[in-house]
Coordinates of C-alpha atoms and ligand atoms in Angstrom, one line a residue:
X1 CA 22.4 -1.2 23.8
X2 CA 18.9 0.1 23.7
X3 CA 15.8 -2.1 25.1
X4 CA 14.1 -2.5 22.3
X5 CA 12.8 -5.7 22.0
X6 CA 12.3 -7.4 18.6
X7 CA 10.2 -9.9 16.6
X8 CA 10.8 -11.3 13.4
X9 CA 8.6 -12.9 11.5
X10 CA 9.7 -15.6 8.8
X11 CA 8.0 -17.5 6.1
X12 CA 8.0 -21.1 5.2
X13 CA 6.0 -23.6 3.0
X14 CA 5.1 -21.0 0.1
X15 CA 4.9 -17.7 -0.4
X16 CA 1.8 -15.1 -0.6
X17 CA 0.7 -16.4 3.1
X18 CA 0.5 -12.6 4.2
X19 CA 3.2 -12.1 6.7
X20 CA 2.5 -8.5 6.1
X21 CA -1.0 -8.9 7.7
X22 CA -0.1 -10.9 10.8
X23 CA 3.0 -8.6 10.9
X24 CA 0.2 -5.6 11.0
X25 CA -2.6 -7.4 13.1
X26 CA -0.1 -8.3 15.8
X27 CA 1.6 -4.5 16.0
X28 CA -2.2 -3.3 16.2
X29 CA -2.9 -5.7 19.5
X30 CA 0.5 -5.0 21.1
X31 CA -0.4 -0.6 20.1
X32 CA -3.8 -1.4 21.6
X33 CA -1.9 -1.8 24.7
X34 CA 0.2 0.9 24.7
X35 CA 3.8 -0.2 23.3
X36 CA 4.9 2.0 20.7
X37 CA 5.4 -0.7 17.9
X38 CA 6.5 -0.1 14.1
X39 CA 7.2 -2.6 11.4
X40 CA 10.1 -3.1 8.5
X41 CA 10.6 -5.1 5.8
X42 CA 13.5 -6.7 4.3
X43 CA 13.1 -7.9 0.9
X44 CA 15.4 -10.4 -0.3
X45 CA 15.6 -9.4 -4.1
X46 CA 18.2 -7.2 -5.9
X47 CA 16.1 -4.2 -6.9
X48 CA 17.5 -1.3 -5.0
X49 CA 13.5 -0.9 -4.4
X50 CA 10.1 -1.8 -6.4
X51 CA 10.0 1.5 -7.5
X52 CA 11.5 0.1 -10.9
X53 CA 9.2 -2.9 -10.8
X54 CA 6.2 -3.6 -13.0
X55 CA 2.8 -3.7 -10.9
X56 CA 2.1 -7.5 -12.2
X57 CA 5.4 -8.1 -11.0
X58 CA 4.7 -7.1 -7.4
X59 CA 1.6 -5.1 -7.2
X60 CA 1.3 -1.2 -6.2
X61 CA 4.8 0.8 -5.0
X62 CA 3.8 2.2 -1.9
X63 CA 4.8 5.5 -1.2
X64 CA 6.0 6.9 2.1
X65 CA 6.3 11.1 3.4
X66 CA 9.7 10.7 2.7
X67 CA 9.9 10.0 -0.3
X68 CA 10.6 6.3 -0.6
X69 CA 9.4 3.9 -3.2
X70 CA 8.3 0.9 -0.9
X71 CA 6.4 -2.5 -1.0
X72 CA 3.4 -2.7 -0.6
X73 CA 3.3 -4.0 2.4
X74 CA 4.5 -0.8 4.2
X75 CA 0.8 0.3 3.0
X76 CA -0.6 -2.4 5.4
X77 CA 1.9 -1.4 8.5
X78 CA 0.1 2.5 7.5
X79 CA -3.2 1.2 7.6
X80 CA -3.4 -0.7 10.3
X81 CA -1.2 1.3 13.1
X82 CA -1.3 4.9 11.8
X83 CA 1.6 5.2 11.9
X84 CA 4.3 6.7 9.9
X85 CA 6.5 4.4 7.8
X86 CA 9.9 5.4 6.1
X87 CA 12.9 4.5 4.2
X88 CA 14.6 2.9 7.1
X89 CA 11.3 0.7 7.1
X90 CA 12.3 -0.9 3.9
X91 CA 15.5 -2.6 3.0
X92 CA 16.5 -4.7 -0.3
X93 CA 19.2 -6.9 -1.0
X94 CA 20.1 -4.3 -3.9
X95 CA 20.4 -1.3 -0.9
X96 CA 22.0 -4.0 1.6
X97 CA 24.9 -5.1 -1.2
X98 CA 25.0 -1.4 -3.0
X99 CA 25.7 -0.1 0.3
X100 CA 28.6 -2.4 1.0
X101 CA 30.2 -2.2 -2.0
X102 CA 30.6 1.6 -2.0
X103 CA 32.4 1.3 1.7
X104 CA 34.0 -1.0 -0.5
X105 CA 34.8 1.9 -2.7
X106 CA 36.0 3.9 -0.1
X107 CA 38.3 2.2 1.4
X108 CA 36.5 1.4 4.3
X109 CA 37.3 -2.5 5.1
X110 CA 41.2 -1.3 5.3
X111 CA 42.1 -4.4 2.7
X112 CA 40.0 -7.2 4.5
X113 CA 38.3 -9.5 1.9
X114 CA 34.7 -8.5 1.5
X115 CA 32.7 -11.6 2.5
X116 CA 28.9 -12.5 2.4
X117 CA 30.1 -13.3 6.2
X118 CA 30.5 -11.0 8.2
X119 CA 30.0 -8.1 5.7
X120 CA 26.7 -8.2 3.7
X121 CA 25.3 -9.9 7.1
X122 CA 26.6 -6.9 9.5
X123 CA 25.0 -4.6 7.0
X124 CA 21.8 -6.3 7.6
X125 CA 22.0 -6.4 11.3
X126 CA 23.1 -2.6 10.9
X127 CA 19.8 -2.1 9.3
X128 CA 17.4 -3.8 10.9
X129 CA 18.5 -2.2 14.5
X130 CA 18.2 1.4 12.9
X131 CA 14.9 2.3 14.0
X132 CA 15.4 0.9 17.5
X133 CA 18.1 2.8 18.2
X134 CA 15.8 6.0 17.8
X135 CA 14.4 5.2 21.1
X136 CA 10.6 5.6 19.6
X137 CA 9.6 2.0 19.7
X138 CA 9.4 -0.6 22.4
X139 CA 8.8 -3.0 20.0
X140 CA 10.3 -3.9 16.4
X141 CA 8.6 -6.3 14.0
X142 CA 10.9 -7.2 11.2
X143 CA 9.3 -9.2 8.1
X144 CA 11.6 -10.9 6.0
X145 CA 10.2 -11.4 3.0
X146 CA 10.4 -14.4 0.7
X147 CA 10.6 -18.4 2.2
X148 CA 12.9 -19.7 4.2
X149 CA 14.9 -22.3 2.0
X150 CA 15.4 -19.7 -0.4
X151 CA 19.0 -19.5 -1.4
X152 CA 18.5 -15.7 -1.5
X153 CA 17.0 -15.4 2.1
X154 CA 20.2 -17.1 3.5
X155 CA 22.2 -13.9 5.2
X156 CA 18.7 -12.4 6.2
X157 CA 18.0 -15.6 8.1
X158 CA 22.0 -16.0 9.4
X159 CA 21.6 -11.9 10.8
X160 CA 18.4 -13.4 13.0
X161 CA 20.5 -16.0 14.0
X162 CA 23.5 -13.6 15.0
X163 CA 20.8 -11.3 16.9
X164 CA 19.3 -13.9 18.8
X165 CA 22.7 -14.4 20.1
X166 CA 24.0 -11.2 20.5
X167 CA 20.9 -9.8 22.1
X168 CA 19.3 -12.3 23.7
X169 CA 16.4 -15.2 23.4
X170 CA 14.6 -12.4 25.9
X171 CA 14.7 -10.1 23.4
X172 CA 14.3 -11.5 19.9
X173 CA 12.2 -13.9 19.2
X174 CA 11.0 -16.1 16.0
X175 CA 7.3 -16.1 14.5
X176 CA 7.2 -18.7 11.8
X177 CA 4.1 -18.3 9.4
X178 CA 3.3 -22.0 7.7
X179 CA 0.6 -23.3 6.1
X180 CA -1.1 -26.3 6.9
X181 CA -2.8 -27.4 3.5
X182 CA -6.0 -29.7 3.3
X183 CA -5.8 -32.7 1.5
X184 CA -9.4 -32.9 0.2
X185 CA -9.0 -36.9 -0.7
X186 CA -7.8 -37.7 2.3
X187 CA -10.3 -34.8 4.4
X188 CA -7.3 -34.2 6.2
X189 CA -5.5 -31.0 7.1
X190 CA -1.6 -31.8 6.7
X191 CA 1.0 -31.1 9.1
X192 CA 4.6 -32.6 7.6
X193 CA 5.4 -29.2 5.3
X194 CA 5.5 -27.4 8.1
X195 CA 7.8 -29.9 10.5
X196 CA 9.7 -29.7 6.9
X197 CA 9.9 -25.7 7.4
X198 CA 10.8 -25.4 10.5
X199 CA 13.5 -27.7 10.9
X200 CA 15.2 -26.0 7.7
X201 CA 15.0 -22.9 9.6
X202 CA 16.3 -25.3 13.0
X203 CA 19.3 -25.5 10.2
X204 CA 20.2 -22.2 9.8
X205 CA 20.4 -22.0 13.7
X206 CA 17.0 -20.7 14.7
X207 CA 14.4 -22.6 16.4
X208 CA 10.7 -20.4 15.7
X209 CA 9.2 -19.5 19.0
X210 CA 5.8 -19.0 17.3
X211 CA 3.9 -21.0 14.9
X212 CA 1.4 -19.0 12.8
X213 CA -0.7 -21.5 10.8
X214 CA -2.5 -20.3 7.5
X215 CA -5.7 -23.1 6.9
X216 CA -8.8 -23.2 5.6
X217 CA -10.1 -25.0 8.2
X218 CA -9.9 -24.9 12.0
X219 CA -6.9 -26.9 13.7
X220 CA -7.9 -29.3 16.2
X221 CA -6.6 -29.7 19.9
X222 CA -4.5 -32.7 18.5
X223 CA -3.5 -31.9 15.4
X224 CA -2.0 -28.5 17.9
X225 CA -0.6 -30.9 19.7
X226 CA 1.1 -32.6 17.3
X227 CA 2.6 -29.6 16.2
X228 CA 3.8 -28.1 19.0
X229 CA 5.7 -31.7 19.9
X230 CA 7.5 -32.2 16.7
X231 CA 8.1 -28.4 15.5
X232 CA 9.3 -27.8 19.0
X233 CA 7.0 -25.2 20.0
X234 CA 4.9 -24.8 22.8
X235 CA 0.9 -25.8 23.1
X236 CA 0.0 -22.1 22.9
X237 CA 2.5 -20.9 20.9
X238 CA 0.8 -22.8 17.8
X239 CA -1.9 -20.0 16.4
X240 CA -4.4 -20.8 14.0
X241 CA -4.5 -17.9 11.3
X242 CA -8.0 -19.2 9.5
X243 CA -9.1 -17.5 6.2
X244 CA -11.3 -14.7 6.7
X245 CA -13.8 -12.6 5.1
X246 CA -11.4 -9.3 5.2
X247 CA -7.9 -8.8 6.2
X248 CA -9.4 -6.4 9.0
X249 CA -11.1 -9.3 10.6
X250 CA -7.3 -10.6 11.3
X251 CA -6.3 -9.0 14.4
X252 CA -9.1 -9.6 16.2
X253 CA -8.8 -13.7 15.2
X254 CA -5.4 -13.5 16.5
X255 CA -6.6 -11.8 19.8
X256 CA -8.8 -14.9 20.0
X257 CA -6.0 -17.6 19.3
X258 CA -3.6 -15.0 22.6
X259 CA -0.6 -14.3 19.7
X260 CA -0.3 -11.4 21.7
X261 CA -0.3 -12.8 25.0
X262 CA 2.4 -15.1 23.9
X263 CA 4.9 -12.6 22.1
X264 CA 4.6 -10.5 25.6
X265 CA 5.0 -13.7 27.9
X266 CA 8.0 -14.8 25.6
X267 CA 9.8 -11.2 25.6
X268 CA 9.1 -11.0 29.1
X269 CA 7.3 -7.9 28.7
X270 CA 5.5 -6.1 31.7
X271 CA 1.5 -5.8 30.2
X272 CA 0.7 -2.4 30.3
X273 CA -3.3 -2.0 29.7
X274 CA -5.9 -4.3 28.2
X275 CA -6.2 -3.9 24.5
X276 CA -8.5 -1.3 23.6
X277 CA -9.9 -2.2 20.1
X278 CA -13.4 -0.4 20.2
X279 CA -12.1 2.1 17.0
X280 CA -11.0 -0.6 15.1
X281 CA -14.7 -2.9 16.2
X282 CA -16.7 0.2 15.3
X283 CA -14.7 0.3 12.0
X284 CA -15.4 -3.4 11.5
X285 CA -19.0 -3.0 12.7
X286 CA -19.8 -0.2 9.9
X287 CA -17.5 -1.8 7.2
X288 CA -19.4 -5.5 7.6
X289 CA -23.2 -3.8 8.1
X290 CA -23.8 -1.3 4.8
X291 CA -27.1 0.0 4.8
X292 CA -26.8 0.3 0.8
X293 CA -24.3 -0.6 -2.4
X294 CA -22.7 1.5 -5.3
X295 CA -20.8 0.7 -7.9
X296 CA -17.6 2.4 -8.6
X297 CA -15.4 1.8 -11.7
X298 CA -11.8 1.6 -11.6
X299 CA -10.9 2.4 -14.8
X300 CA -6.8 1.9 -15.1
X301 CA -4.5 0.0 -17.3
X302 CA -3.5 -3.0 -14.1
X303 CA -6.7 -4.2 -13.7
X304 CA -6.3 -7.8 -14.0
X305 CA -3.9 -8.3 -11.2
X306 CA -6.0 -6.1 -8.1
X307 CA -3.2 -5.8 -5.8
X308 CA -1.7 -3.4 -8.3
X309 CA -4.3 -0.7 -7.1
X310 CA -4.1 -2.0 -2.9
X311 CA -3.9 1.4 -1.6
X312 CA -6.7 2.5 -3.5
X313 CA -9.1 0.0 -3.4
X314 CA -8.1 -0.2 0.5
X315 CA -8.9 3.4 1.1
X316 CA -12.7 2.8 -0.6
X317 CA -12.6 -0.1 2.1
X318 CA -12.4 2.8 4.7
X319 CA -14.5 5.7 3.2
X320 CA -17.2 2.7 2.6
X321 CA -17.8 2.3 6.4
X322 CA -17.7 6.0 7.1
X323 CA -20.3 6.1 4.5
X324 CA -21.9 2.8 5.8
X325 CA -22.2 1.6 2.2
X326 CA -20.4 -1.5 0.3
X327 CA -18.4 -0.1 -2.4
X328 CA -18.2 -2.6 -4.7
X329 CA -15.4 -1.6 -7.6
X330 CA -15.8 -2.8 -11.0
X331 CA -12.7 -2.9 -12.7
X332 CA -12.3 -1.5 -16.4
X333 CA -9.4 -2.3 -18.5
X334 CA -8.4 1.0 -20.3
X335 CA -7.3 -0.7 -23.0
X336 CA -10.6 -1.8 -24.1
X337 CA -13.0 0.8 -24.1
X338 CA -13.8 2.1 -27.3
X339 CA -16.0 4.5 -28.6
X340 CA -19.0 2.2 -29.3
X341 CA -19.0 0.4 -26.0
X342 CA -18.1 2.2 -23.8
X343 CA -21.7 3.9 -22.6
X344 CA -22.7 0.2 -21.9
X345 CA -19.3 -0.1 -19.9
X346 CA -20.0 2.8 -17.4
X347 CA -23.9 3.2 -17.4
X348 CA -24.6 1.2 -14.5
X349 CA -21.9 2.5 -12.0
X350 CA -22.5 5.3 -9.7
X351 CA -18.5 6.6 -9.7
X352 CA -15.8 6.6 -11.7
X353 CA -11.9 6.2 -10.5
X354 CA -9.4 7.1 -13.4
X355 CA -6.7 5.3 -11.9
X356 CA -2.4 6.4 -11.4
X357 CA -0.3 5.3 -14.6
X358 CA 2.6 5.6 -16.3
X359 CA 3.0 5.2 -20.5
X360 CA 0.2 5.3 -23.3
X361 CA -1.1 2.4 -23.4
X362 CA -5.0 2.2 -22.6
X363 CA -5.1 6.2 -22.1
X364 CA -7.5 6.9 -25.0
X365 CA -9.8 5.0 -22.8
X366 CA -9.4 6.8 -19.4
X367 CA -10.0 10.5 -21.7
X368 CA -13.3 8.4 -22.7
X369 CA -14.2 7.9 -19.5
X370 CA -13.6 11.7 -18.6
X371 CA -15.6 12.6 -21.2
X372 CA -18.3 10.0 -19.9
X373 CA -18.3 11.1 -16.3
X374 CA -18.4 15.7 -17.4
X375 CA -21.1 14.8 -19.7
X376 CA -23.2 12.7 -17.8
X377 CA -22.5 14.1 -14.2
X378 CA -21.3 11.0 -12.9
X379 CA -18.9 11.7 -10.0
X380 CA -15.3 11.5 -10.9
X381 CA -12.0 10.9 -9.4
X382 CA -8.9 11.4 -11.1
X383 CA -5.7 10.2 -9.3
X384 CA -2.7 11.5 -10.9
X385 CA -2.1 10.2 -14.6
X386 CA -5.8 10.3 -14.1
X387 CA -6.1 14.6 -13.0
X388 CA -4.3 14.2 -16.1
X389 CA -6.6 12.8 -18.4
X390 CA -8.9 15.0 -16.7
X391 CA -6.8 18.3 -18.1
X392 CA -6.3 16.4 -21.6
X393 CA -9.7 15.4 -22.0
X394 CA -11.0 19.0 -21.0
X395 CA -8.9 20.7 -23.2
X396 CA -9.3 18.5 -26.2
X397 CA -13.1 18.3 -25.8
X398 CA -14.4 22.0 -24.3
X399 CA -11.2 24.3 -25.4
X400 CA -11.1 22.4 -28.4
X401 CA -7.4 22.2 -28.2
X402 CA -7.3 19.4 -31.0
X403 CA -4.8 16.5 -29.9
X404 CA -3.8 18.3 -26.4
X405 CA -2.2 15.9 -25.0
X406 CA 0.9 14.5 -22.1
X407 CA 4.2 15.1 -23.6
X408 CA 4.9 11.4 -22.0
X409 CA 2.2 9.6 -24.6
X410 CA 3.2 12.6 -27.5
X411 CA 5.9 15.0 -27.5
X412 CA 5.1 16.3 -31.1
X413 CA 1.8 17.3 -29.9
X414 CA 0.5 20.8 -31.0
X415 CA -0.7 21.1 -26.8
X416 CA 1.4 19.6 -24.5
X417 CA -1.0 20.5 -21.8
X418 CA 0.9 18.2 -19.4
X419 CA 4.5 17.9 -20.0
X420 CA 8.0 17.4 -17.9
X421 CA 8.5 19.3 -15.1
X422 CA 12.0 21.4 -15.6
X423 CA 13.5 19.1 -13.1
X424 CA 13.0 16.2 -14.4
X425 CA 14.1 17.2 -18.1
X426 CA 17.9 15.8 -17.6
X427 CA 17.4 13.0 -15.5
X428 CA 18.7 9.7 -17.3
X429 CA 18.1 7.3 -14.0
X430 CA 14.8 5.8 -13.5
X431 CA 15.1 4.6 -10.2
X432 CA 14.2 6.7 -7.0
X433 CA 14.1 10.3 -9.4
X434 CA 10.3 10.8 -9.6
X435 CA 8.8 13.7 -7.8
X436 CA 8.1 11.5 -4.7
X437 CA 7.0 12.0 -1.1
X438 CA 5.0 14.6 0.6
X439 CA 4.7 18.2 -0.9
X440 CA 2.8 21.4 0.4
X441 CA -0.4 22.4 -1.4
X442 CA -2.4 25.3 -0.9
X443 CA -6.1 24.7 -1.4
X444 CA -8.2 27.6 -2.9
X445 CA -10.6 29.5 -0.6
X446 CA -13.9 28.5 -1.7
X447 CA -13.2 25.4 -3.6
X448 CA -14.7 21.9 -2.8
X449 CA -11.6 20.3 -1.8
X450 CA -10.9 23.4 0.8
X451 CA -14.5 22.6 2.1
X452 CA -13.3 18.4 1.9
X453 CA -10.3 19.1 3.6
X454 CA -11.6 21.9 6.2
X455 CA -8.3 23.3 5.5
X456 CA -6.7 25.7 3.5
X457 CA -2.9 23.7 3.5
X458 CA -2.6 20.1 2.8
X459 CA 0.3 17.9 2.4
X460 CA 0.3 14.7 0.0
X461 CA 2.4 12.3 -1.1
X462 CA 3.6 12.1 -4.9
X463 CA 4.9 10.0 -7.8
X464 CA 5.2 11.4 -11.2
X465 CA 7.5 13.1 -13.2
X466 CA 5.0 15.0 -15.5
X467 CA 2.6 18.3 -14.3
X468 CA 0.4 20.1 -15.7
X469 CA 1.8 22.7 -17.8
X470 CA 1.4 26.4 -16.6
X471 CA 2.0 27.8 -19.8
X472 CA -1.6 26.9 -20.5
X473 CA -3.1 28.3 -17.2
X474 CA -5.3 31.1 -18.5
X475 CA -6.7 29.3 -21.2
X476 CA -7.1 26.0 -18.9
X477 CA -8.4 27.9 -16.4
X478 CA -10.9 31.0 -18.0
X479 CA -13.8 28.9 -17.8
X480 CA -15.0 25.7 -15.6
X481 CA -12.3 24.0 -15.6
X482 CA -10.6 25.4 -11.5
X483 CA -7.0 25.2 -10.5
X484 CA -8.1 25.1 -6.5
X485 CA -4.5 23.4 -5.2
X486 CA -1.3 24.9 -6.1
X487 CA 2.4 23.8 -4.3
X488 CA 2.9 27.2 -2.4
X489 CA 6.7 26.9 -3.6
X490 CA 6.6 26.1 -7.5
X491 CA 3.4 27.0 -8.0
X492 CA 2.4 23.9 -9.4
X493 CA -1.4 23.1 -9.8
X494 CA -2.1 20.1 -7.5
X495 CA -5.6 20.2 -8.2
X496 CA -8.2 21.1 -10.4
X497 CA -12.3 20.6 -10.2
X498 CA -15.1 21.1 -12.6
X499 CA -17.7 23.6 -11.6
X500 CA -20.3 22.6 -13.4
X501 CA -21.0 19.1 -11.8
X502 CA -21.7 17.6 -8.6
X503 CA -17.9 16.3 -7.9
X504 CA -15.6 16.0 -10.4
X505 CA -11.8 16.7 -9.0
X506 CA -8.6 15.5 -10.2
X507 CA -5.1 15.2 -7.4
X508 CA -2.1 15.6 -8.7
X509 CA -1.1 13.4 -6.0
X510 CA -1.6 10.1 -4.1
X511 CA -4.0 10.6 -1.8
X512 CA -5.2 7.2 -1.5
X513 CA -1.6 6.4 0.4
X514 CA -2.9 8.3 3.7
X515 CA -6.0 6.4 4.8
X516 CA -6.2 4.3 7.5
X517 CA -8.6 2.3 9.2
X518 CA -8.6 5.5 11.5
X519 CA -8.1 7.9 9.5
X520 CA -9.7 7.4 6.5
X521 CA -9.4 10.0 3.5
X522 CA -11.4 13.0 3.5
X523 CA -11.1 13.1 -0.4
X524 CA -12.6 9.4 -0.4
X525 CA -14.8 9.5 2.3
X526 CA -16.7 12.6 0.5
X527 CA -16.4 10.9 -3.1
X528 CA -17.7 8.1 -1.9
X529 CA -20.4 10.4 -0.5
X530 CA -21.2 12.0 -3.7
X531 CA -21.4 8.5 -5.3
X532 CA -24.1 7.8 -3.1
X533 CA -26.1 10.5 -3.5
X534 CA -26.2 10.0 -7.4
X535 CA -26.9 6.1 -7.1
X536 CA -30.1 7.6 -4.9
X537 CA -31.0 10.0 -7.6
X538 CA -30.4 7.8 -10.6
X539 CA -32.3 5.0 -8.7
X540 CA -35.5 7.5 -7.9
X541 CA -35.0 9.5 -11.4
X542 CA -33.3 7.2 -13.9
X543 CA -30.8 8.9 -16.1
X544 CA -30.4 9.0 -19.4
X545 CA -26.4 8.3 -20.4
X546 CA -25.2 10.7 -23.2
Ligands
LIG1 N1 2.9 8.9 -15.8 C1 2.5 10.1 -15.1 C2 3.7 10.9 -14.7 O1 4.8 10.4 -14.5 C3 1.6 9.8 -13.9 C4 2.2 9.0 -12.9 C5 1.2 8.4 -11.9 O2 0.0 8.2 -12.2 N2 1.7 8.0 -10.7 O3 3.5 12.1 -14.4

């Protein structure tokens, strides 16, 4: 059996408390000392993965190097810990019962009657002791997703139970993440839906060894107190987790409350060095102290629901501190720009972010804003469906190439300037058969993103199922419209620019999936750049918008 120790951290009371975040902010303080420390989530839902969900359903699909379609979650562990996340980091119900029931198939239960116990739950334990077994980690944090009380979290919460046992209350213990609501009639924060929560967990056999408490207000020593005697916890293993101005601020307010000092006492862990957080501070520092503010728009199709667009909006976070500016993001519905309004739409922002997509709804609107952003010089971003209504709009507006469009929104079109890659063309499954993961791409000598990157190969992580079409690379490409990243394998163009403007470049790709907090993304960081030079110029110039 290997030593890794593990954590889990439940839910109870309601959902949307951000176990994710604690999850993150608590691997950051114990990888500030040393432990090597990765995170997985186990969702209790019956989606093989969210890559088949709607974004208002659960916000963005996160997308790992190796290929998987995750939640969103997984873009937090990233963020926060640099480190690398994976399939094995997260597991469904759909993957956990799909995988039984082809062993099923096989034959591999010689007869027995497949059971919820011991089957589906020896499946999960399987799972969730995966990526200790690697020997990488000291530490595994597992979240599992959902509340407990949920008749679906039931054989999640029954595998903890069966690990505790198995492996020892040394080696596995419970965080239980609760919110303690405040009753503004009374002027009273409220403790009894938590005793409520725990004790239903207490009836699936596990007693929580940690009380993380979402409020709005700060606990007092005896309303700790009280916790701590009737949830069964001890004094200092109840944590206050108050609101906050950003999620960033949350490690260091669980430093504060000694979460970290109580998960090491509890797994009997020998300390290894003080934290050292003076990256993350600086980060925090820069992020809470801009010097100036631009405006960016996100022009996309999700907008109403902003955790559709995490990972992006996340990695402005980040390029914003490099840049010491605030980035604020104005969000544009691409459904409802039109012709007439749209100059008074985008003439006060310094940016513009033509956000991922998939379908044509709201796409006329994203070419508009194209057209917007070449005209006018306003620096542009295009992020995958939005490189390409970079290509469309360019072809349709300088090549004249009348209609050019995606063969997803057309396929009678007279220019399918982005169609289906041949790979793609006789795939009938939607789940999991995107282009996904990380891919090669050469950068052009010479280009802006070769001087972004200081690099001449890159590697990026996709999800699309449509490219740019090479039959059309001379005409595309003859005048200042660049190709300046092509995948050295297919020869696929990952990237193209517009020479005659200050930044305009459209990816192929994700990018936005690889910043972190230390780390952040050249391509942002230098956008975010550009943005700020033109706010300076419009502000000592004025512009006129064409
Ligand atoms: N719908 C486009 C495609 O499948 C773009 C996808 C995206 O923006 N992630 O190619």
């Amino acid at each position: 059996m290997s030593d890794t120790k593990y954590i889990f951290v439940t839910g109870g009371v309601t959902s949307s408390l951000g176990k994710g975040i604690v999850a993150a902010s608590l691997a950051k303080l114990l990888q500030s000392q040393n432990f090597r420390v990765t995170i997985q989530k186990f969702d209790p839902y019956l989606n093989i993965d969210p890559g088949t969900l709607n974004p208002y359903e659960h916000g963005e699909c996160y997308v790992t190097d190796d290929g998987a379609e995750t939640d969103l979650d997984l873009g937090h562990y990233e963020r926060f810990l640099n480190v690398k996340t994976s399939q094995a980091n997260n597991v469904t119900t759909g993957r956990i019962y799909q995988s039984v029931i082809e062993k099923e198939r096989r034959g591999e239960f010689l007869g027995k009657t497949v059971q919820v116990v011991p089957h589906i739950t020896n499946e999960i334990k399987e799972r969730i002791l995966l990526l200790g077994q690697t020997g990488e980690y000291d530490i595994i944090i597992t979240e599992i997703g959902g509340t407990v009380g949920d008749i679906e979290s039931l054989p999640y919460i029954e595998a903890v139970r069966q690990l505790i046992y198995e492996r020892g209350e040394n080696n596995v213990i419970t965080i239980h993440l609760t919110l303690i609501p405040f009753l503004s009639a009374a002027g009273e924060l409220k403790t009894k839906p938590t005793q409520h929560s725990v004790k239903t967990l207490m009836e699936s056999g596990i007693k929580a060894d940690i009380l993380v408490c979402r409020t709005e207000h700060e606990l007092s020593v005896d309303l700790r107190r009280k916790l701590a005697l009737f949830c069964n916890v001890k004094y200092e293993a109840v944590i206050q987790s108050i609101d906050v101005e950003t999620i960033y601020d949350v490690p260091l307010k669980m430093q504060d409350e000694g979460l970290d000092r109580v998960v090491i006492g509890r797994l009997k862990l020998k300390p290894k060095q003080s934290a050292d957080l003076t990256q993350w501070k600086e980060f925090l520092k820069k992020y809470k102290n801009p010097k100036s503010i631009v405006k960016i728009g996100l022009v996309g199709k999700y907008v109403e629901l902003q955790d559709s667009y995490k990972s992006i909006l996340e990695a402005f976070f980040h390029a914003g501190a490099v840049n010491e500016v605030e980035v604020e993001i104005v969000t544009i519905h691409s459904e409802f720009i039109s012709e007439e309004d749209h100059i008074d739409k985008f003439k006060n922002l310094d940016g513009i972010l033509v956000a991922p997509g998939f379908g044509e709804r709201g796409i006329e609107g994203k070419i508009q804003a194209v057209e917007f952003v070449r005209k006018n010089k306003v620096p542009f971003f295009g992020i995958c469906l939005g490189m390409q209504m970079a290509v469309i709009e360019y072809s349709r507006n300088v090549l004249g190439l009348e209609d050019a469009n995606s063969t997803e929104m057309s396929d009678k079109t007279k220019y399918p300037v982005i169609d289906l890659m041949e790979s793609q063309k006789n795939i009938i499954n939607k789940g999991g058969t995107m282009r996904l993961g990380s891919w090669e791409c050469s950068l052009t000598p010479g280009s802006l993103v070769s001087k972004i990157y200081g690099k001449s190969q890159i590697n990026e992580r996709h999800r699309h199922r449509y490219e740019f079409n090479d039959k059309f690379n001379d005409t595309m490409f003859s005048k200042n419209l660049k190709a300046s990243g092509v995948n050295p394998q297919t020869g696929l163009i990952e990237i193209v620019e517009y020479n005659d403007h200050p930044w305009f470049i459209g990816v192929q790709f994700h990018p936005e999936y690889k910043s972190t907090v230390s780390e952040p993304h050249p391509l942002f960081v230098s956008f975010v750049e550009a943005v700020l030079k033109y706010s300076k110029s419009k502000k000592q110039n004025g512009r006129k918008t064409i």
